mmCIF file of C-alpha atoms and ligand atoms in Angstrom:
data_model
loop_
_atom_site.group_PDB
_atom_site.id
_atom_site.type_symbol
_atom_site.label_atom_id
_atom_site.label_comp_id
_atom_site.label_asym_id
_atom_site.label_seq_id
_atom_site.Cartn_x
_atom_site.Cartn_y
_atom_site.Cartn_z
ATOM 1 C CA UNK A 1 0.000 0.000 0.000
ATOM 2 C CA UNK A 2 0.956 3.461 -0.819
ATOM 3 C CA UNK A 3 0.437 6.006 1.644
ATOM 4 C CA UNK A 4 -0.995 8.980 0.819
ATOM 5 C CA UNK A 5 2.341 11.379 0.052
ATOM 6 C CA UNK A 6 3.151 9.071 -2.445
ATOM 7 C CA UNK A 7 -0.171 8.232 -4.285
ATOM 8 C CA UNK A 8 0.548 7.799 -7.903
ATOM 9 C CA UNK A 9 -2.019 8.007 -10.514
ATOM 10 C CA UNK A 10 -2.353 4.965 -13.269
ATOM 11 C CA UNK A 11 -4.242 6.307 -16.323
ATOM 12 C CA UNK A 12 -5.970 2.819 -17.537
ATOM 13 C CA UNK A 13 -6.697 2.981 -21.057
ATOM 14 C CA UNK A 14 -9.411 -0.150 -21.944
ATOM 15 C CA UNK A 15 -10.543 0.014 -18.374
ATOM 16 C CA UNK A 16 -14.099 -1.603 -19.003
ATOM 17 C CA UNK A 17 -13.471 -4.752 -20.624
ATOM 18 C CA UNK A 18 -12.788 -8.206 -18.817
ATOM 19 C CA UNK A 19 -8.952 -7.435 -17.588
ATOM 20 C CA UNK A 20 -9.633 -3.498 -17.313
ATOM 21 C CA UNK A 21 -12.276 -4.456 -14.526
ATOM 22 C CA UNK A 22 -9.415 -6.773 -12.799
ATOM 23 C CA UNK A 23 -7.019 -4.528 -12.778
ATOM 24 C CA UNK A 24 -8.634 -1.189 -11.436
ATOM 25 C CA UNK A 25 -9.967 -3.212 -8.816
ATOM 26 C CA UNK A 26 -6.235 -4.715 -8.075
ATOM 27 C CA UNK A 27 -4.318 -1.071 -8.826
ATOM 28 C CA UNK A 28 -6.965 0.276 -6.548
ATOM 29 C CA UNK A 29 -6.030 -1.770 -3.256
ATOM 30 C CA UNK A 30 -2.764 -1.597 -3.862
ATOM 31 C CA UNK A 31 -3.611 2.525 -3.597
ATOM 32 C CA UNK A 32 -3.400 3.443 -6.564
ATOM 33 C CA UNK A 33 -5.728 6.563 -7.986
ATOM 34 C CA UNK A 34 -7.400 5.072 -11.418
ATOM 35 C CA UNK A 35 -8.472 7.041 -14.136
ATOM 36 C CA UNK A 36 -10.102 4.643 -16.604
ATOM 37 C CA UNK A 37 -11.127 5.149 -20.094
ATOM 38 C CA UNK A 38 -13.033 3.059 -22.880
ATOM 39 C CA UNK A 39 -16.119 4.419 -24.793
ATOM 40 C CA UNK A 40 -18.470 2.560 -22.950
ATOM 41 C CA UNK A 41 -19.551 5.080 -20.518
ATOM 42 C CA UNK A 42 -22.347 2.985 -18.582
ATOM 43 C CA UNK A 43 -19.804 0.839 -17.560
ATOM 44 C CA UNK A 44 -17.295 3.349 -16.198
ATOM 45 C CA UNK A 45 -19.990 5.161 -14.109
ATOM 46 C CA UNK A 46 -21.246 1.715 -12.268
ATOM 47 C CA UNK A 47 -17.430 1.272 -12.053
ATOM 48 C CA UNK A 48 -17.233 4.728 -10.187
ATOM 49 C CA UNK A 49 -20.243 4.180 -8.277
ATOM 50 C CA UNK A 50 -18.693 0.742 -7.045
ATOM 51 C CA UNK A 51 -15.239 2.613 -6.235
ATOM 52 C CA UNK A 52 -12.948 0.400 -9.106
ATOM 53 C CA UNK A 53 -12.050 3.828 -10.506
ATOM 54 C CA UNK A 54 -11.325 7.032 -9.085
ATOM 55 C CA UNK A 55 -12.120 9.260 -12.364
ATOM 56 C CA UNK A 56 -12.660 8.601 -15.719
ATOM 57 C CA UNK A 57 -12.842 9.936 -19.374
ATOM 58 C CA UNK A 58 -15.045 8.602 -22.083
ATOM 59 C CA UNK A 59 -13.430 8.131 -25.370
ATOM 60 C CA UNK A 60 -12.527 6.495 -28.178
ATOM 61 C CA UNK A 61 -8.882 6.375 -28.133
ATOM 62 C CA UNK A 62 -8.389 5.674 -32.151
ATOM 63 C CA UNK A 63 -10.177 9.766 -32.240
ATOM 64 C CA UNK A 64 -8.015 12.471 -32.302
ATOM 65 C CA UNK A 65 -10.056 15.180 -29.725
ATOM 66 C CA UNK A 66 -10.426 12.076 -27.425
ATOM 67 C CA UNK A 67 -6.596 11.226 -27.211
ATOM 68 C CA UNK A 68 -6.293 15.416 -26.405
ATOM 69 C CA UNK A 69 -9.223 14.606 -23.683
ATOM 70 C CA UNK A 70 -6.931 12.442 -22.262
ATOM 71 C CA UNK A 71 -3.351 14.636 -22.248
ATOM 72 C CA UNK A 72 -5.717 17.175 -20.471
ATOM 73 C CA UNK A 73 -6.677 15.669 -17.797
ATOM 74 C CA UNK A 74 -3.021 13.848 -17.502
ATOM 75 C CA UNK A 75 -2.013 17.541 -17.413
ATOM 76 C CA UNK A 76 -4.211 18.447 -14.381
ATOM 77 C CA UNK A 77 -3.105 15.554 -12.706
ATOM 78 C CA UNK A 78 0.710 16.510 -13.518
ATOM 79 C CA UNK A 79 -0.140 19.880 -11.955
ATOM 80 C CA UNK A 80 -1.502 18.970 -9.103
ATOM 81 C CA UNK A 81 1.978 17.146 -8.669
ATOM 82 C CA UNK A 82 1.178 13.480 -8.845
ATOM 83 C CA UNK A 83 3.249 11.047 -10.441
ATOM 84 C CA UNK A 84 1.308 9.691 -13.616
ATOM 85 C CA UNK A 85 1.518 6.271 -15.466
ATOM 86 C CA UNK A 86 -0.228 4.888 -18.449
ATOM 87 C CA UNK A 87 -1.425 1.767 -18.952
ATOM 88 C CA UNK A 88 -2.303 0.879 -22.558
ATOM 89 C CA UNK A 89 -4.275 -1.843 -21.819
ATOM 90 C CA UNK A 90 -7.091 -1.752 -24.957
ATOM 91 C CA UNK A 91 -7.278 -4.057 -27.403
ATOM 92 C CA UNK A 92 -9.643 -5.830 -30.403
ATOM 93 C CA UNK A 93 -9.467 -8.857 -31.325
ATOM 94 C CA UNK A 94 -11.769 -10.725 -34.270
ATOM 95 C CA UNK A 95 -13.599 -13.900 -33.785
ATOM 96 C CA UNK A 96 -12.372 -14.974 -36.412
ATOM 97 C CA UNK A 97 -9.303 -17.574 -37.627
ATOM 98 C CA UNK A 98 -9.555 -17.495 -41.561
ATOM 99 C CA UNK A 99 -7.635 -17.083 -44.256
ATOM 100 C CA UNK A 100 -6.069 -13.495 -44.712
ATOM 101 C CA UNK A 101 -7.913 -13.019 -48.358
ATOM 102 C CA UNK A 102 -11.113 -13.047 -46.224
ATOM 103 C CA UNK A 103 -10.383 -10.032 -43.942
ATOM 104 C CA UNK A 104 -12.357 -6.819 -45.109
ATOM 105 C CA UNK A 105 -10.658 -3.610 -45.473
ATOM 106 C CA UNK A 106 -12.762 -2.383 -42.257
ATOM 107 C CA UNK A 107 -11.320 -5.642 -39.859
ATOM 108 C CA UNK A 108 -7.927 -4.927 -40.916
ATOM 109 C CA UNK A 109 -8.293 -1.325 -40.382
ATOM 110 C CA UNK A 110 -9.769 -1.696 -36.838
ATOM 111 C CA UNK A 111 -7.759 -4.196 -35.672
ATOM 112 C CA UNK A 112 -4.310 -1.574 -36.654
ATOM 113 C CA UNK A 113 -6.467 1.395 -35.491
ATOM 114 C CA UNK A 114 -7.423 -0.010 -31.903
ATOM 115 C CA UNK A 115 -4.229 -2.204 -30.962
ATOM 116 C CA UNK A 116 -1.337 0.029 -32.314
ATOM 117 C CA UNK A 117 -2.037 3.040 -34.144
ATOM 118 C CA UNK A 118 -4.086 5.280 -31.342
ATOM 119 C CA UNK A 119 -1.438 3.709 -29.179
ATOM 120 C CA UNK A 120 1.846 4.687 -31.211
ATOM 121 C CA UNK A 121 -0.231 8.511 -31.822
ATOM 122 C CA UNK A 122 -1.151 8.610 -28.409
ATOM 123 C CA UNK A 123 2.327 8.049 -27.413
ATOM 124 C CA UNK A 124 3.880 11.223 -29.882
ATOM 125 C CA UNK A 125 0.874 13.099 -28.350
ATOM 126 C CA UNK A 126 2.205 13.070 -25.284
ATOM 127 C CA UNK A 127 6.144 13.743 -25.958
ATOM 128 C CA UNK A 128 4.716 16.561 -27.571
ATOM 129 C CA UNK A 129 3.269 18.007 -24.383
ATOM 130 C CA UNK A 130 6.472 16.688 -22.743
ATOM 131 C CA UNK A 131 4.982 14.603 -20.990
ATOM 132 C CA UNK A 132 7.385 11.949 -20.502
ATOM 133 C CA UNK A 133 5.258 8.704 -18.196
ATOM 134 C CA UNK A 134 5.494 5.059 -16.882
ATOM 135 C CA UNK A 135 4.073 3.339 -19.420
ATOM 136 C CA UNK A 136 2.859 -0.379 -19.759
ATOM 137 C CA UNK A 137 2.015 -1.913 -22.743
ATOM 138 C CA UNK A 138 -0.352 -4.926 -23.111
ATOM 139 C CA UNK A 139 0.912 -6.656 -25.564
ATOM 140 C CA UNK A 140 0.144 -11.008 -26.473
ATOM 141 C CA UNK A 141 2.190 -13.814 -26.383
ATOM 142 C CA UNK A 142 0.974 -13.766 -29.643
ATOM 143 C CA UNK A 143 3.608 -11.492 -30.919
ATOM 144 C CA UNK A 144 6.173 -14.071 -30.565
ATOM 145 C CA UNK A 145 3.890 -17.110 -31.153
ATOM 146 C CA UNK A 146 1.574 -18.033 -34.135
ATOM 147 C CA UNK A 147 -1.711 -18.926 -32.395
ATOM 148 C CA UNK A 148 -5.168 -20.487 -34.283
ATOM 149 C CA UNK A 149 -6.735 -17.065 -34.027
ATOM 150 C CA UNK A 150 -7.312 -13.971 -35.508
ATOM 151 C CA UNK A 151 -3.990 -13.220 -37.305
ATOM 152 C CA UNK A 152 -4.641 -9.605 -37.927
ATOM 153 C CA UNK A 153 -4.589 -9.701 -33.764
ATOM 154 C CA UNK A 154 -1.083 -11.325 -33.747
ATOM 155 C CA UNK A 155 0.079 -8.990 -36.286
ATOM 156 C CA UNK A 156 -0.764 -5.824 -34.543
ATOM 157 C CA UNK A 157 0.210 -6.934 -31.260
ATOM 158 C CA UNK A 158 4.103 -7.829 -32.997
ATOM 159 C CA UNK A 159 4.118 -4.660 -34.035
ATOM 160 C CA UNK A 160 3.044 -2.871 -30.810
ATOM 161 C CA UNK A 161 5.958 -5.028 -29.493
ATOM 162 C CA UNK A 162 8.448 -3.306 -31.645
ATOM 163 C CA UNK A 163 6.764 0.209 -30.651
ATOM 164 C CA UNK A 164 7.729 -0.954 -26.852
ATOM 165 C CA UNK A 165 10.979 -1.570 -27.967
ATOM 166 C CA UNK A 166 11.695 1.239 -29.413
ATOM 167 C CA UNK A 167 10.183 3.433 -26.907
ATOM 168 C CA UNK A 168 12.621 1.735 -24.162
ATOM 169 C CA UNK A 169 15.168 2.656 -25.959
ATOM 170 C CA UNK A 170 14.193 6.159 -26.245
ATOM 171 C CA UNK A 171 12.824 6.109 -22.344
ATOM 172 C CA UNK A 172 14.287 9.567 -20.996
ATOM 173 C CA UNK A 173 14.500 7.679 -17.602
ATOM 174 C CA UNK A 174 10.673 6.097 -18.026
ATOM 175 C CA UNK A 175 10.104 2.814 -16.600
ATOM 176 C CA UNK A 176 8.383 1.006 -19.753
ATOM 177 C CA UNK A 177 6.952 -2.731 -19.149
ATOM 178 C CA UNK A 178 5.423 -4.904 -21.983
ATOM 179 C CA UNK A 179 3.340 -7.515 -20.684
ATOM 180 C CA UNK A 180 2.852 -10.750 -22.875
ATOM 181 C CA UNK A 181 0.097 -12.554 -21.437
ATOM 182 C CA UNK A 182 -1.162 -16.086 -22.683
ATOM 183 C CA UNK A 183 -5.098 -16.579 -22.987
ATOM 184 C CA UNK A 184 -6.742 -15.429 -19.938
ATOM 185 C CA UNK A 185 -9.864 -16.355 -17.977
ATOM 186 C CA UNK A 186 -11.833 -12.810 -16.586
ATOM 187 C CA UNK A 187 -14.982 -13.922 -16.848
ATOM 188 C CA UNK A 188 -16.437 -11.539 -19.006
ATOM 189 C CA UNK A 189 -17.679 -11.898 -22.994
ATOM 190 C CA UNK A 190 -14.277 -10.640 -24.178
ATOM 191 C CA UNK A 191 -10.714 -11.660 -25.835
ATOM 192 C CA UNK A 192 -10.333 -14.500 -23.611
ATOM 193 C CA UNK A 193 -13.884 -16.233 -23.746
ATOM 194 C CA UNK A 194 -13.531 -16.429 -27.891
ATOM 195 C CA UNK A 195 -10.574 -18.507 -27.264
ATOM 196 C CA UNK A 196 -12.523 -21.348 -26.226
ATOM 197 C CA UNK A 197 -10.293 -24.239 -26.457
ATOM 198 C CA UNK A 198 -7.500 -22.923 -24.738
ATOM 199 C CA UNK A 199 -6.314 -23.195 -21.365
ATOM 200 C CA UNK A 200 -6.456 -20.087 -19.268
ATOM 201 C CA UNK A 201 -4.256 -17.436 -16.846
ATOM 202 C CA UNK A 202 -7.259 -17.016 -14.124
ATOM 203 C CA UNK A 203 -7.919 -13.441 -14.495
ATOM 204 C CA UNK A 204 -7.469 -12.228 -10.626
ATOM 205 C CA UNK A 205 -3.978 -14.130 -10.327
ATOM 206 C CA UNK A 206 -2.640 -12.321 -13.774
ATOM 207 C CA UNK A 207 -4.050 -8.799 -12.578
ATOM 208 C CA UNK A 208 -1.963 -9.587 -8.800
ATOM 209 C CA UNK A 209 1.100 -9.881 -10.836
ATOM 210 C CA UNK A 210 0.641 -7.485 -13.113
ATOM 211 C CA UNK A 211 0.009 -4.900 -10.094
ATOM 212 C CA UNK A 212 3.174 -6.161 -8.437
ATOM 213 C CA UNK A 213 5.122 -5.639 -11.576
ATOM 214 C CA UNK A 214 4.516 -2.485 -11.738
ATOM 215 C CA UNK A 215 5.141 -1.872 -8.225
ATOM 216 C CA UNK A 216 9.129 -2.802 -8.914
ATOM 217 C CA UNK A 217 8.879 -6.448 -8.384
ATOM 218 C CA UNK A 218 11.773 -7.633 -10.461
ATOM 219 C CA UNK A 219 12.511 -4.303 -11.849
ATOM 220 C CA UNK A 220 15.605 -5.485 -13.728
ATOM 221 C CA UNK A 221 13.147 -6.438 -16.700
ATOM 222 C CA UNK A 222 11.251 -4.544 -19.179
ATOM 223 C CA UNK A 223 8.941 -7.404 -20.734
ATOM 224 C CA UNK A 224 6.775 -10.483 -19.052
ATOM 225 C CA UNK A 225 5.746 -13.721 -20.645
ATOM 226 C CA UNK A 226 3.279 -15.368 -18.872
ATOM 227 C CA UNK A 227 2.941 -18.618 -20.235
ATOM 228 C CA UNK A 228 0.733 -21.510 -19.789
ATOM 229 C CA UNK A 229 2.619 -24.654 -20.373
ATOM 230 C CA UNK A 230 2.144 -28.578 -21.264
ATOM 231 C CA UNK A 231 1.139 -29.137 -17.497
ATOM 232 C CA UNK A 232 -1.020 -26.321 -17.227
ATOM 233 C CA UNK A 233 1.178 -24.445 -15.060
ATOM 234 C CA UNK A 234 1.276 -20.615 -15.740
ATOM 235 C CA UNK A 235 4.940 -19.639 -15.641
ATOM 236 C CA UNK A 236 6.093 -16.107 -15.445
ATOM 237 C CA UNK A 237 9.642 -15.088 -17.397
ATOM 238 C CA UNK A 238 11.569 -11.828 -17.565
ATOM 239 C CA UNK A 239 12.953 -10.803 -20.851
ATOM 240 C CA UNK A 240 14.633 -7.626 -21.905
ATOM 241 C CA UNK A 241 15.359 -6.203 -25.399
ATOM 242 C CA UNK A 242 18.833 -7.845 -26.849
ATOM 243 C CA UNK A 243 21.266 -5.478 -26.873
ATOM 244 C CA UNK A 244 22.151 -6.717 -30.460
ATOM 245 C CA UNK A 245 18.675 -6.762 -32.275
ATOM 246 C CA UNK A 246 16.907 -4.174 -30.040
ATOM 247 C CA UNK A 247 14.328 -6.890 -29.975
ATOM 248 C CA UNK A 248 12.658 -9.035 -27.302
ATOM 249 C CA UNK A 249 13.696 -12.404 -28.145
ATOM 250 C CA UNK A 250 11.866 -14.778 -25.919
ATOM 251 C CA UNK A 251 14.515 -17.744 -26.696
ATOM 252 C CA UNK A 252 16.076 -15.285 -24.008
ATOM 253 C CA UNK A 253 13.640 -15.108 -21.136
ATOM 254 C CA UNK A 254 14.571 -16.395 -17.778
ATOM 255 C CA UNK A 255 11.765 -18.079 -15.630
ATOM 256 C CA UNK A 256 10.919 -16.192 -12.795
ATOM 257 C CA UNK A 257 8.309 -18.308 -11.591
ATOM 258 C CA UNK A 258 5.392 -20.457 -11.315
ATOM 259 C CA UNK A 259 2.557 -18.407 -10.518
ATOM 260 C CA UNK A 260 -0.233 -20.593 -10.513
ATOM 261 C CA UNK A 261 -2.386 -23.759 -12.393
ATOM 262 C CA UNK A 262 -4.109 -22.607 -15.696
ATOM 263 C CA UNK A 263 -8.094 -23.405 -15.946
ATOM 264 C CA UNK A 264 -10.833 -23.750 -18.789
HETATM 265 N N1 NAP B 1 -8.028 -11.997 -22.721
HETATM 266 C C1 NAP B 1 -6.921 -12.558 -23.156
HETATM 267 O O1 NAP B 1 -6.815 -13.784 -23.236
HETATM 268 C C2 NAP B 1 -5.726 -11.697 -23.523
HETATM 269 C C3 NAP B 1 -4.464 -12.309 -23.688
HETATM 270 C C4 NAP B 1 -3.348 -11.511 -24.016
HETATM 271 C C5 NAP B 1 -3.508 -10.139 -24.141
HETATM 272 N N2 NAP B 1 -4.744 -9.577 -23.980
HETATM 273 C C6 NAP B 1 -4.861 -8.134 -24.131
HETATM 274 O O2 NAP B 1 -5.432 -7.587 -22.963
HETATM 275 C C7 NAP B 1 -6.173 -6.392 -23.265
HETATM 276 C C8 NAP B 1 -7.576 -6.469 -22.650
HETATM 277 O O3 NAP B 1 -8.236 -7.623 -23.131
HETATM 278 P P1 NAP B 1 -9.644 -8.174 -22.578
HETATM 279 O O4 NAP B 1 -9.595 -9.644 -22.636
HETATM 280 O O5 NAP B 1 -9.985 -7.505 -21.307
HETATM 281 O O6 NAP B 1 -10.609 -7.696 -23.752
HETATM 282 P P2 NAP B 1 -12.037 -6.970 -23.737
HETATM 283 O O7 NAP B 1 -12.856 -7.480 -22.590
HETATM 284 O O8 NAP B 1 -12.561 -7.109 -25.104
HETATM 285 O O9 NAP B 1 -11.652 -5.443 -23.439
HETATM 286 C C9 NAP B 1 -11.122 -4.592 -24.427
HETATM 287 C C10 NAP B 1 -10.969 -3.190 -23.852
HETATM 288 O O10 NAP B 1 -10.467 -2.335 -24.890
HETATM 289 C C11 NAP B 1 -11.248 -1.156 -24.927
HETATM 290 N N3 NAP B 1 -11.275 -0.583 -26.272
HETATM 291 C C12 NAP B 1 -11.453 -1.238 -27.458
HETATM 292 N N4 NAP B 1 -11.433 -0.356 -28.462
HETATM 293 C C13 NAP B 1 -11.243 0.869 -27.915
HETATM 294 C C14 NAP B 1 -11.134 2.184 -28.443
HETATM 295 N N5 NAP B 1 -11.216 2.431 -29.748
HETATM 296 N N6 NAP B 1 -10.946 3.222 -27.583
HETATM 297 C C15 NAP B 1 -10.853 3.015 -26.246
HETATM 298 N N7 NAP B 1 -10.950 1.795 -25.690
HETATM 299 C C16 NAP B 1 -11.137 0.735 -26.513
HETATM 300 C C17 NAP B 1 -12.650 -1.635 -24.510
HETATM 301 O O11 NAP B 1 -13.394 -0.531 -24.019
HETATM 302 P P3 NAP B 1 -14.768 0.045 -24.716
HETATM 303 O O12 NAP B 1 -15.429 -1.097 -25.403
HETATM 304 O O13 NAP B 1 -15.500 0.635 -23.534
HETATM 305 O O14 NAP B 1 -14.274 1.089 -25.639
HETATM 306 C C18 NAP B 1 -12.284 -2.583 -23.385
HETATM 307 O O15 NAP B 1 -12.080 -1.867 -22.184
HETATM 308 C C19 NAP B 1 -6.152 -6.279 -24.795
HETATM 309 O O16 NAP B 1 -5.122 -5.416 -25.187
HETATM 310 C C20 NAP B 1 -5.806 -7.702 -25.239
HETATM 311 O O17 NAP B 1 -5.213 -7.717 -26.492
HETATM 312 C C21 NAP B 1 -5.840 -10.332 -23.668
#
């Protein structure tokens, strides 16, 4: 817990969806002040009423006046003197596992839009204003692993991947964490419940981790696999960017541990 000196505000973009809930409620009790975002604006207010979030914006984070909605309410917060971090945790994915000549022009361009374009714009946005924050990225295990879904998914999320690398490199003293998460249970109609046949990272255990991450467990690492392997345990690894490549190469991550057993 954080006393209240030291109270740091997490800007959680994609706060409403299955892992968004998990995680306000976990960066929360760990005393954290949570400004979420999606567009679903229902959602955020019973989230407010329920006290998962402290604030919140509605917006669509692919718009351009809704990214600026955003930086100026960061900017209050920055002004006020808190310490801010982002948390790009949004994401699309298609229920869908066809063949590439199938995608429409409108899949391909939401899938780019949602997962890495407002994210990489957002990102400029903000080193404009000089704002220079903590950021996390939610990546996919999928940017390193060919999966039987939605390929446009696994292609955005490989190239948000090498936006996160390239934005450690250029960190100006930010902490910067890609996560890269295997299928995960939260419960909710989301990503995780139109993976069907897949094992899953129960959603509460991944959203502990994630939280302690963040708060400087094993802060000698910049990216986090969290696998599910043949036994169904859910292992977490460290990896960092090679120093050759510039690239996460997870033939290179070190086991950090095993954080729990992986369910349906
Ligand atoms: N579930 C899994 O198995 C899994 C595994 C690895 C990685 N991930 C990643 O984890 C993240 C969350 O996944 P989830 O399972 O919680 O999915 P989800 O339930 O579908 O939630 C997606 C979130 O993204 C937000 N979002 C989508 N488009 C947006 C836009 N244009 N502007 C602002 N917000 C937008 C949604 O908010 P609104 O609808 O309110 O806009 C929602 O909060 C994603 O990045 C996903 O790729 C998930």
């Amino acid at each position: 817990m954080m006393d209240n000196e030291k109270k740091e505000v997490i800007f959680l973009l994609g706060a409403t969806g299955g892992i968004g809930k998990l995680l306000a409620k976990e960066l929360k009790k760990n005393g954290y002040i949570v400004v979420g975002n999606g567009r679903k604006e229902d959602i955020l207010i019973s989230m407010k009423n329920k006290g998962d979030i402290d604030d919140y914006i509605v917006g669509d984070l692919t718009k351009d006046s809704d990214r600026k909605k955003i930086i100026e309410k960061i900017k209050e917060y920055k002004y006020k003197g808190y310490k801010v971090k982002i948390f790009y945790n949004l994401g699309i994915l298609h229920a869908y596992s066809g063949e590439f000549k199938n995608y429409t022009n409108d899949m391909i361009e939401n899938s780019y839009k949602t997962n890495v374009i407002s994210i990489e714009e957002m990102d400029r946005e903000l080193e404009e204003n000089d704002l220079y924050l903590d950021t996390i990225y939610m990546v996919s295990i999928s940017a390193f692993y060919r999966g039987n879904w939605d390929p446009e998914y696994q292609k955005t999320k490989a190239a948000l991947k090498a936006h996160a690398e390239l934005q450690i490199f250029n960190s100006h003293g930010r902490r910067i964490i890609a996560l890269f998460p295997d299928t995960i249970k939260t419960g909710e109609e989301g990503m995780g419940s139109k993976l069907k046949d897949y094992p899953k990272i129960p959603g509460e255990l991944f959203a502990r981790k994630v939280v302690e991450i963040i708060n400087g467990k094993y802060k000698e690492y910049s990216g986090f696999m969290f696998e599910i392997n043949n036994n169904n345990k859910v292992i977490l690894y460290g990896l960092n960017p090679s120093k050759i490549t510039g690239a996460f190469e997870y033939h290179e991550r070190k086991s950090l541990e095993e954080i729990g057993e992986a369910i349906y």
